[in-house]
PDB file of C-alpha atoms and ligand atoms in Angstrom:
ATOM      1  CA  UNK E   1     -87.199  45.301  57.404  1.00 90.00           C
ATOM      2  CA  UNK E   2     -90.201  42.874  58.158  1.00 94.00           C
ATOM      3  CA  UNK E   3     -91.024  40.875  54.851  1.00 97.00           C
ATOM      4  CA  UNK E   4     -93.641  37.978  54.614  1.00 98.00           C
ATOM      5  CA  UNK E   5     -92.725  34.946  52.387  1.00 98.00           C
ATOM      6  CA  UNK E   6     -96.077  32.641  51.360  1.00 98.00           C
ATOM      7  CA  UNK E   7     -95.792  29.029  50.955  1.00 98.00           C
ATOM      8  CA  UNK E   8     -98.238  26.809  49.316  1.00 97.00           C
ATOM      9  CA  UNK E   9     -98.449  23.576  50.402  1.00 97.00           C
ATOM     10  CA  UNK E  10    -101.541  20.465  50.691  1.00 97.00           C
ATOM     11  CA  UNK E  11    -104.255  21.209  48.823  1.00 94.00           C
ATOM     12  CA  UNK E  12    -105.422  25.005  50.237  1.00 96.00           C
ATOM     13  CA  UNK E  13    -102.573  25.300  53.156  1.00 98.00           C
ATOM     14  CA  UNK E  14    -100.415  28.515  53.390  1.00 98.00           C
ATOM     15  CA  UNK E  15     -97.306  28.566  55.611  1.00 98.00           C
ATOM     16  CA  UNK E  16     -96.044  32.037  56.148  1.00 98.00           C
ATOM     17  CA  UNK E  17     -92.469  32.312  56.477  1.00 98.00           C
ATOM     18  CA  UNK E  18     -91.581  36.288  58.562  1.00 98.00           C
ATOM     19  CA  UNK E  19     -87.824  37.413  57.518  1.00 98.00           C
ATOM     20  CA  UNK E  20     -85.723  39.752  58.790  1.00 97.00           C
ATOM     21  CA  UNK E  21     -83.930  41.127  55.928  1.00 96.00           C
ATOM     22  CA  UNK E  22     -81.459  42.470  58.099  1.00 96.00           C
ATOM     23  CA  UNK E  23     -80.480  39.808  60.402  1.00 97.00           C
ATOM     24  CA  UNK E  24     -81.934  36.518  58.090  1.00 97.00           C
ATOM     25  CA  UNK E  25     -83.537  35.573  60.960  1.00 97.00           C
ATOM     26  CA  UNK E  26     -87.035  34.148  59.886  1.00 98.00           C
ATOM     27  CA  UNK E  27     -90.169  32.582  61.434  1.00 98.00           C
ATOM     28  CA  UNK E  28     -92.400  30.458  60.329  1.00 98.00           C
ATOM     29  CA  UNK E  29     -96.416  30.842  61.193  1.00 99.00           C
ATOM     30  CA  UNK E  30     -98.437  27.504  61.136  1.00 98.00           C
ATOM     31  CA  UNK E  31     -95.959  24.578  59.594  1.00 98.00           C
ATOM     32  CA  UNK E  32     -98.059  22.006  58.281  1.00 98.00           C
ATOM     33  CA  UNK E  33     -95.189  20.201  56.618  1.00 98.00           C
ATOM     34  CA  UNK E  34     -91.674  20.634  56.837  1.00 98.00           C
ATOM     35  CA  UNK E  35     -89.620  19.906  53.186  1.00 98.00           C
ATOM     36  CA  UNK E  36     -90.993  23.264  51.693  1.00 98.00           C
ATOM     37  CA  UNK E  37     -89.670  25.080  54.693  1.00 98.00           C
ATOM     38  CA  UNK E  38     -86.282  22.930  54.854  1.00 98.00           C
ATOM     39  CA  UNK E  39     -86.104  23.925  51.094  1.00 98.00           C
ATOM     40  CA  UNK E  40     -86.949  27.637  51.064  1.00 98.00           C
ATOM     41  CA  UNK E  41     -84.676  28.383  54.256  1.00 98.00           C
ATOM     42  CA  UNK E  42     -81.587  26.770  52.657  1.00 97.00           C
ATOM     43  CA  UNK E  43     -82.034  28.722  49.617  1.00 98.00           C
ATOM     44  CA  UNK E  44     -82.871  32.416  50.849  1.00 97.00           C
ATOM     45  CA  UNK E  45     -79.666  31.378  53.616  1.00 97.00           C
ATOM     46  CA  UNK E  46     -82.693  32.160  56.377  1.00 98.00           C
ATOM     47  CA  UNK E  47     -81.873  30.694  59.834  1.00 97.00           C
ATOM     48  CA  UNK E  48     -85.476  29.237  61.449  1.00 98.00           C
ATOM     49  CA  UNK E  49     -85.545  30.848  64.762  1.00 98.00           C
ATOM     50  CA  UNK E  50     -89.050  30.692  65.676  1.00 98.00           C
ATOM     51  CA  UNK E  51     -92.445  29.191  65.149  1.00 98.00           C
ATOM     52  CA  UNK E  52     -95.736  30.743  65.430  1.00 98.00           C
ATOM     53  CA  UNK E  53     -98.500  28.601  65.747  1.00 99.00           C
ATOM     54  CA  UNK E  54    -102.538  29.844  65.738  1.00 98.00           C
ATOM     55  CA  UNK E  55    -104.179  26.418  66.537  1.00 98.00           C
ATOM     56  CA  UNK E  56    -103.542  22.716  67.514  1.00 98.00           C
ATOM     57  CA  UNK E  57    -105.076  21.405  63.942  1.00 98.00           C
ATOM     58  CA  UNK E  58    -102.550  18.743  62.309  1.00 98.00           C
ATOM     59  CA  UNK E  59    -102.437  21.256  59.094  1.00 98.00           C
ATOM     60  CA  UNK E  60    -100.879  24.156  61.259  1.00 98.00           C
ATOM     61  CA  UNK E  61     -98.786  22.798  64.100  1.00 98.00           C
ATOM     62  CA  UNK E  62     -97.853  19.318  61.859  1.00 98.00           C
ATOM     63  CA  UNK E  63     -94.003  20.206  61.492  1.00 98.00           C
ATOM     64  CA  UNK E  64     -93.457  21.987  64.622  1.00 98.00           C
ATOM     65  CA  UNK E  65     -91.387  18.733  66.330  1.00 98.00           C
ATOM     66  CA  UNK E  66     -89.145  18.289  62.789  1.00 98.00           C
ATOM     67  CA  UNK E  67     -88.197  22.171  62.615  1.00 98.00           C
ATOM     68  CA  UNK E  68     -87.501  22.528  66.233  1.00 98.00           C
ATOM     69  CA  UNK E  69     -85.098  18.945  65.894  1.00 98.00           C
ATOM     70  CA  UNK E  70     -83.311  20.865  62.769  1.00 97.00           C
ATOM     71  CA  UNK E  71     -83.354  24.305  63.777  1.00 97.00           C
ATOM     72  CA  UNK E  72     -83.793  24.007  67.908  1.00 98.00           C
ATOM     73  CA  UNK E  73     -86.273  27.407  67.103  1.00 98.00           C
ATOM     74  CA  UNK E  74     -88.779  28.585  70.242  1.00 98.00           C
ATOM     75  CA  UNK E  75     -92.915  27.719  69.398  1.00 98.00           C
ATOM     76  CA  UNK E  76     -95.012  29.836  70.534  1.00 98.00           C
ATOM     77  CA  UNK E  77     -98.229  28.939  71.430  1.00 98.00           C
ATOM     78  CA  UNK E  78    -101.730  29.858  73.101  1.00 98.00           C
ATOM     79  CA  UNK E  79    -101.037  28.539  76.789  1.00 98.00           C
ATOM     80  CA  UNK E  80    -104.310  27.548  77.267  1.00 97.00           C
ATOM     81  CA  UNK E  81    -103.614  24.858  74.579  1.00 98.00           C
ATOM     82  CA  UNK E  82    -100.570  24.305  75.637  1.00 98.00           C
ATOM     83  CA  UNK E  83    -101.293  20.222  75.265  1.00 98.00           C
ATOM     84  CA  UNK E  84    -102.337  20.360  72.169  1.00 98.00           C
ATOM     85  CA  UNK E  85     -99.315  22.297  70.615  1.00 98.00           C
ATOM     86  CA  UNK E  86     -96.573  19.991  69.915  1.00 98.00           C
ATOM     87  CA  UNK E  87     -92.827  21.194  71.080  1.00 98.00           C
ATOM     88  CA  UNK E  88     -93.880  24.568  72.770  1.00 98.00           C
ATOM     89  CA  UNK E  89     -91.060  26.568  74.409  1.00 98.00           C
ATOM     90  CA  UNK E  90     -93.542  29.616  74.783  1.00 98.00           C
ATOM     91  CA  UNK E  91     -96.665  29.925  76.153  1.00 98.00           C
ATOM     92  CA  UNK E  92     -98.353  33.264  75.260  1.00 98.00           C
ATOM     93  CA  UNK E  93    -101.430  34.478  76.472  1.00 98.00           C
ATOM     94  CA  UNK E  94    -104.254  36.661  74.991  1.00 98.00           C
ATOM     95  CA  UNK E  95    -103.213  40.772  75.141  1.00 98.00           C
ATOM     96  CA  UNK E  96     -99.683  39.840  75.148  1.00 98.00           C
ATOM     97  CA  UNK E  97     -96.551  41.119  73.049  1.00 98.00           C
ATOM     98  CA  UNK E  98     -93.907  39.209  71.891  1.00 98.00           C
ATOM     99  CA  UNK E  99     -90.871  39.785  69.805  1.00 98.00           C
ATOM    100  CA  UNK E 100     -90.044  37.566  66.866  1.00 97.00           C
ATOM    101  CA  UNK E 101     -87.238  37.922  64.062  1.00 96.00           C
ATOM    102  CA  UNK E 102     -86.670  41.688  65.749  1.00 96.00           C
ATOM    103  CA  UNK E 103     -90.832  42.784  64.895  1.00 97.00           C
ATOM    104  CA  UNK E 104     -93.164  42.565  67.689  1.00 98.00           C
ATOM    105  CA  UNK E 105     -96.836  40.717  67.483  1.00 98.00           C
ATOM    106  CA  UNK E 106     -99.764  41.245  69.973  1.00 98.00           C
ATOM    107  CA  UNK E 107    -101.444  37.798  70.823  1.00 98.00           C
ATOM    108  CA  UNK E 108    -105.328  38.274  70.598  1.00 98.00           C
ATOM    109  CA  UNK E 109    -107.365  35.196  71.689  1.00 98.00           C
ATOM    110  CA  UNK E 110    -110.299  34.398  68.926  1.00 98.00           C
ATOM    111  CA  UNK E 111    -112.130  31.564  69.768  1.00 98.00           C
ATOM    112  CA  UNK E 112    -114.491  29.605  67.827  1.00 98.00           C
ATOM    113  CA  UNK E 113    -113.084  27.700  64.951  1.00 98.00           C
ATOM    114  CA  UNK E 114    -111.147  25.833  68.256  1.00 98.00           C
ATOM    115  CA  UNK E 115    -111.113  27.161  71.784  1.00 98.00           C
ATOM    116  CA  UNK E 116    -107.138  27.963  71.949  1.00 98.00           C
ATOM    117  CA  UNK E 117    -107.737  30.030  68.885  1.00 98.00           C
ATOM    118  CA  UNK E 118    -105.081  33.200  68.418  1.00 98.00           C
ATOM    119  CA  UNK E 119    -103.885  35.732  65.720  1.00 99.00           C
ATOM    120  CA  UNK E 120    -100.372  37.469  66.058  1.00 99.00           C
ATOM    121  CA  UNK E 121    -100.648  40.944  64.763  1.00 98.00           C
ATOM    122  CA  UNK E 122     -97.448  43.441  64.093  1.00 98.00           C
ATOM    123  CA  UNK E 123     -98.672  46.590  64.360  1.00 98.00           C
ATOM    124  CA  UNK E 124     -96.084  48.630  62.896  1.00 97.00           C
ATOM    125  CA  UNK E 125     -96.319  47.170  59.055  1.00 97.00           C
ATOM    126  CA  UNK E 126    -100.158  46.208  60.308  1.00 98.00           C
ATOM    127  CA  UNK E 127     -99.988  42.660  59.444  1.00 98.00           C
ATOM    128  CA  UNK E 128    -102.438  39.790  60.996  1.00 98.00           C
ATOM    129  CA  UNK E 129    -102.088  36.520  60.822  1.00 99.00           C
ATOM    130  CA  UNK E 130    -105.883  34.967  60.981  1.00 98.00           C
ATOM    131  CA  UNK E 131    -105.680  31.322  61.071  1.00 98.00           C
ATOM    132  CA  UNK E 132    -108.426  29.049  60.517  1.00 98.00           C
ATOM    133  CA  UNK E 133    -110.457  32.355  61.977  1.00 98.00           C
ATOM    134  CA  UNK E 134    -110.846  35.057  58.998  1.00 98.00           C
ATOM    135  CA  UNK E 135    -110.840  33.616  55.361  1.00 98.00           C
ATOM    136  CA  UNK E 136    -111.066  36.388  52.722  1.00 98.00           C
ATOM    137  CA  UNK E 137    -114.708  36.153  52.363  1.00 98.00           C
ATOM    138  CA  UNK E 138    -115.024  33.891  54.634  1.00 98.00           C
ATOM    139  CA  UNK E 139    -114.675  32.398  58.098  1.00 98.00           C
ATOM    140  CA  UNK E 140    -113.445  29.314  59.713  1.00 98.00           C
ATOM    141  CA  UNK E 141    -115.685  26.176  60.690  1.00 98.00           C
ATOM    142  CA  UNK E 142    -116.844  25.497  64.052  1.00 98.00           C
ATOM    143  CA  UNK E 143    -115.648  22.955  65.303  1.00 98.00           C
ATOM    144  CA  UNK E 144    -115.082  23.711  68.928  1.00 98.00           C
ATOM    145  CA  UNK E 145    -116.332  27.012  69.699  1.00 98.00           C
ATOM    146  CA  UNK E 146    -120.269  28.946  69.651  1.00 98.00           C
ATOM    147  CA  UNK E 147    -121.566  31.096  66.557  1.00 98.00           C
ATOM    148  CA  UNK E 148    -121.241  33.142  69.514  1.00 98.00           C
ATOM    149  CA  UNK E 149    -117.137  33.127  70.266  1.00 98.00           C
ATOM    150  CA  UNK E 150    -116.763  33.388  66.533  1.00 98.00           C
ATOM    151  CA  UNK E 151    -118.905  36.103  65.925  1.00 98.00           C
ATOM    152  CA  UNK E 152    -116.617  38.003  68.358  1.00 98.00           C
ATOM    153  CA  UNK E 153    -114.158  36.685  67.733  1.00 98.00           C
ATOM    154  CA  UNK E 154    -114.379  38.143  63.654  1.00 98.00           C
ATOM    155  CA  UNK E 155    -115.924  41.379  65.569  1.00 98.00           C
ATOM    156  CA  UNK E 156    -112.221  41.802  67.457  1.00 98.00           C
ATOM    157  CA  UNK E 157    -110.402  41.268  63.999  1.00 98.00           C
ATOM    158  CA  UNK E 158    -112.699  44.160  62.337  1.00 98.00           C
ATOM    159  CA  UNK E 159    -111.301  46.642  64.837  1.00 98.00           C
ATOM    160  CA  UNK E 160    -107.882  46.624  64.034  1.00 98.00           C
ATOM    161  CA  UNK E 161    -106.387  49.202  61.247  1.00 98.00           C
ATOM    162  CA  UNK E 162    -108.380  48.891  57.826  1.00 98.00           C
ATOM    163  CA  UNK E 163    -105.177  48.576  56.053  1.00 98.00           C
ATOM    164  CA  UNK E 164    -104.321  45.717  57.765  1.00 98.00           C
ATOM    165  CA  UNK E 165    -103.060  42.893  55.743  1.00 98.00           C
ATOM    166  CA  UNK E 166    -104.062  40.009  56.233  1.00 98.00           C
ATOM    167  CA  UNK E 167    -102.528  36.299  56.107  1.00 99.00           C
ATOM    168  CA  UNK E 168    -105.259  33.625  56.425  1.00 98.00           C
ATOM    169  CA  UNK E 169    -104.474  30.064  56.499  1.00 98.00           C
ATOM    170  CA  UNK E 170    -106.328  28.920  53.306  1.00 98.00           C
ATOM    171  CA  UNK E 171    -106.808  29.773  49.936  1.00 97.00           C
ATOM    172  CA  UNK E 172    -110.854  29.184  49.747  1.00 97.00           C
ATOM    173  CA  UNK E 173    -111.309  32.322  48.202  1.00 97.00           C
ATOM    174  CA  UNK E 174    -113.230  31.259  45.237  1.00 96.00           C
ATOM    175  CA  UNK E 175    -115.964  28.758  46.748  1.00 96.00           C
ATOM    176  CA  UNK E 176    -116.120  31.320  49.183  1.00 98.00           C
ATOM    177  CA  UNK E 177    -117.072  33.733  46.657  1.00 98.00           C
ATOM    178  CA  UNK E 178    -119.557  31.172  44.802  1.00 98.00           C
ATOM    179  CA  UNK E 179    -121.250  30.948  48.220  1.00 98.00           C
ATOM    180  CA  UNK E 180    -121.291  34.091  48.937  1.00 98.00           C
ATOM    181  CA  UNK E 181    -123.064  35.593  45.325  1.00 98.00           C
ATOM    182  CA  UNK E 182    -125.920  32.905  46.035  1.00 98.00           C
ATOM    183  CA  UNK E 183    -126.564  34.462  48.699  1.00 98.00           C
ATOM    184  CA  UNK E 184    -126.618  38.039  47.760  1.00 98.00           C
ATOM    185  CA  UNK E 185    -126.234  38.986  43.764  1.00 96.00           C
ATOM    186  CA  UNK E 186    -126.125  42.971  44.340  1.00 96.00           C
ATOM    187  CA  UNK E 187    -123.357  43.652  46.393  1.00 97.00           C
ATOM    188  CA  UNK E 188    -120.950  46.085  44.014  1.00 98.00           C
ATOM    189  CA  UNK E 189    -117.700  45.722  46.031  1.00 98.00           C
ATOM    190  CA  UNK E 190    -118.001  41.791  46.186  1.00 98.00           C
ATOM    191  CA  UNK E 191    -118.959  41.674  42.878  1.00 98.00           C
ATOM    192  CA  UNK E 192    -116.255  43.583  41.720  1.00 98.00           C
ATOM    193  CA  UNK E 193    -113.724  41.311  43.506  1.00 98.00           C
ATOM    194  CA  UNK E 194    -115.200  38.524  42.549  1.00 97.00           C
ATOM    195  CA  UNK E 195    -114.494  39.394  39.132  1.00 97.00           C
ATOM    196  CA  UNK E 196    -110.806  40.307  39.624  1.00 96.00           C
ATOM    197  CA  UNK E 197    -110.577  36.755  41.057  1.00 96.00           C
ATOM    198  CA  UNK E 198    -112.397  34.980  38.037  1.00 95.00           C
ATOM    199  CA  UNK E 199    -110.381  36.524  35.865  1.00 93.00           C
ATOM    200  CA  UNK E 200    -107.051  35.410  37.713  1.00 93.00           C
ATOM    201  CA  UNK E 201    -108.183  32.302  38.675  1.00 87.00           C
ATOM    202  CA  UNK E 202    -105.477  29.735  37.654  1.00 82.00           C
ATOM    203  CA  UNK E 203    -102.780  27.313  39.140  1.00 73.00           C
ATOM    204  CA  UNK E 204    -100.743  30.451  40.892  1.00 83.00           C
ATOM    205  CA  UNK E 205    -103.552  32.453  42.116  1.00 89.00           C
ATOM    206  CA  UNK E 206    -103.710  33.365  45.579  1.00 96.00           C
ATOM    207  CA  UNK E 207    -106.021  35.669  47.197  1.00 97.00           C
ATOM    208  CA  UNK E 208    -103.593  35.982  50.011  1.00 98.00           C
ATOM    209  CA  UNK E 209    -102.662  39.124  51.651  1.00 98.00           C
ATOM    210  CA  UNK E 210    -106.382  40.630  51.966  1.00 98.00           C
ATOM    211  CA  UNK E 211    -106.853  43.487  53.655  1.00 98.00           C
ATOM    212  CA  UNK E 212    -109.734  44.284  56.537  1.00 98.00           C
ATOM    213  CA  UNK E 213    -111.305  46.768  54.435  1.00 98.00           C
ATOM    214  CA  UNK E 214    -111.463  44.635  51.901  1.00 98.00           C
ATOM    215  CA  UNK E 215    -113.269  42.055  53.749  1.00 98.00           C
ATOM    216  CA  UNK E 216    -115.255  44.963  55.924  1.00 98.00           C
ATOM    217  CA  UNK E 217    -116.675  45.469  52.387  1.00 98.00           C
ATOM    218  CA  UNK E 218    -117.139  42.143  50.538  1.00 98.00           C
ATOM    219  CA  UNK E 219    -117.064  39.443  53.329  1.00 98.00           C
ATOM    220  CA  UNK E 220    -120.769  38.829  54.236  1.00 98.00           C
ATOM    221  CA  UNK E 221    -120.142  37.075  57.987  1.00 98.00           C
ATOM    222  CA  UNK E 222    -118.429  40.787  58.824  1.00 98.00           C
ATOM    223  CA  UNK E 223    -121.831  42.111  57.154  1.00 98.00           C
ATOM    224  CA  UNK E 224    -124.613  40.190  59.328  1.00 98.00           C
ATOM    225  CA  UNK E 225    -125.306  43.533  61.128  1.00 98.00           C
ATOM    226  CA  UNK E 226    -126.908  45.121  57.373  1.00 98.00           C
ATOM    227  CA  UNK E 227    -130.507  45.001  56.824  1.00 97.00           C
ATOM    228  CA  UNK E 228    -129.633  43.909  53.090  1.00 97.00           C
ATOM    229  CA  UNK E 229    -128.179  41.081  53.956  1.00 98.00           C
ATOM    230  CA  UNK E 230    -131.035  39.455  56.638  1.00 97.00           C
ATOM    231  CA  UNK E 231    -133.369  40.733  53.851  1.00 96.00           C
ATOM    232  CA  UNK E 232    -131.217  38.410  51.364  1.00 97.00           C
ATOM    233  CA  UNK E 233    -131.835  35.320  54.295  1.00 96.00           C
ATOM    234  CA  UNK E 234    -135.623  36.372  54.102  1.00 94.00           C
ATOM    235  CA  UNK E 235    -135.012  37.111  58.132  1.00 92.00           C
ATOM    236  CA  UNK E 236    -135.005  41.142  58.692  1.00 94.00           C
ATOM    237  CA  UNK E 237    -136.210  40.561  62.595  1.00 95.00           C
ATOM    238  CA  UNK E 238    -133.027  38.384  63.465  1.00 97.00           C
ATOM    239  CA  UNK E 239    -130.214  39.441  65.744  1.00 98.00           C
ATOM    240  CA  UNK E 240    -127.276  40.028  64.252  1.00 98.00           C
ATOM    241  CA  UNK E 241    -125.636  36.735  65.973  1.00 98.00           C
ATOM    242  CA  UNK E 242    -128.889  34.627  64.586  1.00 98.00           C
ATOM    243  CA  UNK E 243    -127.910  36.096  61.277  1.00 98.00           C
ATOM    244  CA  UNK E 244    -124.194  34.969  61.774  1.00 98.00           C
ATOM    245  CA  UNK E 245    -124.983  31.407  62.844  1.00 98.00           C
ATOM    246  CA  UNK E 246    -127.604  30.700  60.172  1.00 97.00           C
ATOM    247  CA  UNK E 247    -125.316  32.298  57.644  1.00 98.00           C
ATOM    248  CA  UNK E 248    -122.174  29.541  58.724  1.00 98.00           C
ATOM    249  CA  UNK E 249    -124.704  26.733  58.394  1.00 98.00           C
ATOM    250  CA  UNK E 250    -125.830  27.414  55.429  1.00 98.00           C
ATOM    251  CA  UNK E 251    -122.086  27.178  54.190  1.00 98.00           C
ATOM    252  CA  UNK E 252    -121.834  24.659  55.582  1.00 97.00           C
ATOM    253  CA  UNK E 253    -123.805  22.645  53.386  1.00 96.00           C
ATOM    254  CA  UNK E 254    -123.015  24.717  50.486  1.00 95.00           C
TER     255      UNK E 254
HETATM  256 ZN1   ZN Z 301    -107.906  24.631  61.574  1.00 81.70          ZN
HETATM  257 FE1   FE Z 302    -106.447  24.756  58.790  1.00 81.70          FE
END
């Protein structure tokens, strides 16, 4: 059995730790620090075979070089970043399978938060891990990559299984929400969440797994296509991609 382990860490920062149950072999997706892994690995009696890594930023790939010296696990990574991935053994590239722990993961490219931007999905227990790329709610910043790549980049996610869960990166959840109610006050579904989440709000909360119909319903960059939302921006004749890009600016000074 496949079971996914969260770790808080930094400020916002998940590291997702994937376990075999059977062999207690595990992975770890996106080590920003190392001690928490060290920690939880010696105490579940885990054995760190591999890394998984979505994007070069410091808060994903930042203990790849420490695990690998402890551990001597593979790190896979988008080979079109390959020099920006510290350690990697495997270069993967976009439409490719690979097995980790005993589970395999399809490599999908999704640029636009960076340009070596990838999510590993298993498709048997339909689990995705996002990145930097789909927040619940929200979506990543761009800091490399067009409204453009993003927008089809979130457009790729969407059409995967709607019971997907999914494991994003960081735990924004709630100033995504506050953003997102400014915009629109009417929407039932993300209203309805939003209250679940105020409610829980609290030191322990996490948002984390989400699921893509969750987010098909609530998360309003998945939404730009819906006349109620460009009515919302005051802008019913945009595109659907003008709609997306004025949407991420305006969080971004939110
Ligand atoms: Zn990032
Ligand atoms: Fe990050």
């Amino acid at each position: 059995m496949l079971l996914i382990h969260k770790i808080p860490v930094l400020t916002d920062n998940y590291i997702f730790i994937i376990e075999n149950t059977l062999s207690k072999e595990a992975a770890v997706v996106d080590p920003a620090i190392s001690r928490p892994i060290i920690d939880f690995a010696r105490s579940k009696k885990l054995s760190i075979t591999s890394i998984l890594n979505t994007h070069h930023h410091w808060d994903h790939i930042g203990a790849n070089d420490e695990l690998k010296r402890i551990f001597n696990c593979k790190i896979y990574g988008y080979s079109n970043d390959k020099h920006r991935i510290p350690g990697i053994t495997h270069e993967v590239i976009s439409g490719e399978t690979i097995s980790v722990c005993g589970h395999d993961f399809f490599v999908e490219d999704i640029p636009g938060h960076t340009l070596g931007h990838i999510y590993f999905f298993n498709p048997t227990n339909k689990i995705l891990f996002s990145g930097d790329t789909l927040f619940s709610l929200g979506c990543g910043r761009l800091f490399e990559g067009t409204p453009q790549q993003m927008y089809e980049s979130l457009k790729k996610i969407t059409t995967l299984p709607k019971e997907t869960k999914i494991y994003f990166s960081h735990e924004y959840t709630l100033s995504n929400l506050e953003f997102s109610q400014s915009i629109v006050s009417n929407l039932s579904a993300l209203n309805t969440y939003g209250e679940y989440i105020r409610e829980n709000i609290g030191s322990h909360f996490s948002s984390c797994p989400s699921t893509i119909e969750k987010e098909l319903n609530c998360n309003l960059f998945l939404n730009c296509h819906q006349d109620w939302l460009k009515q919302a921006l005051n802008s019913p004749d945009e595109t659907d991609l003008e709609t997306f890009t004025r949407l991420r600016v305006l969080k971004d000074h939110f």
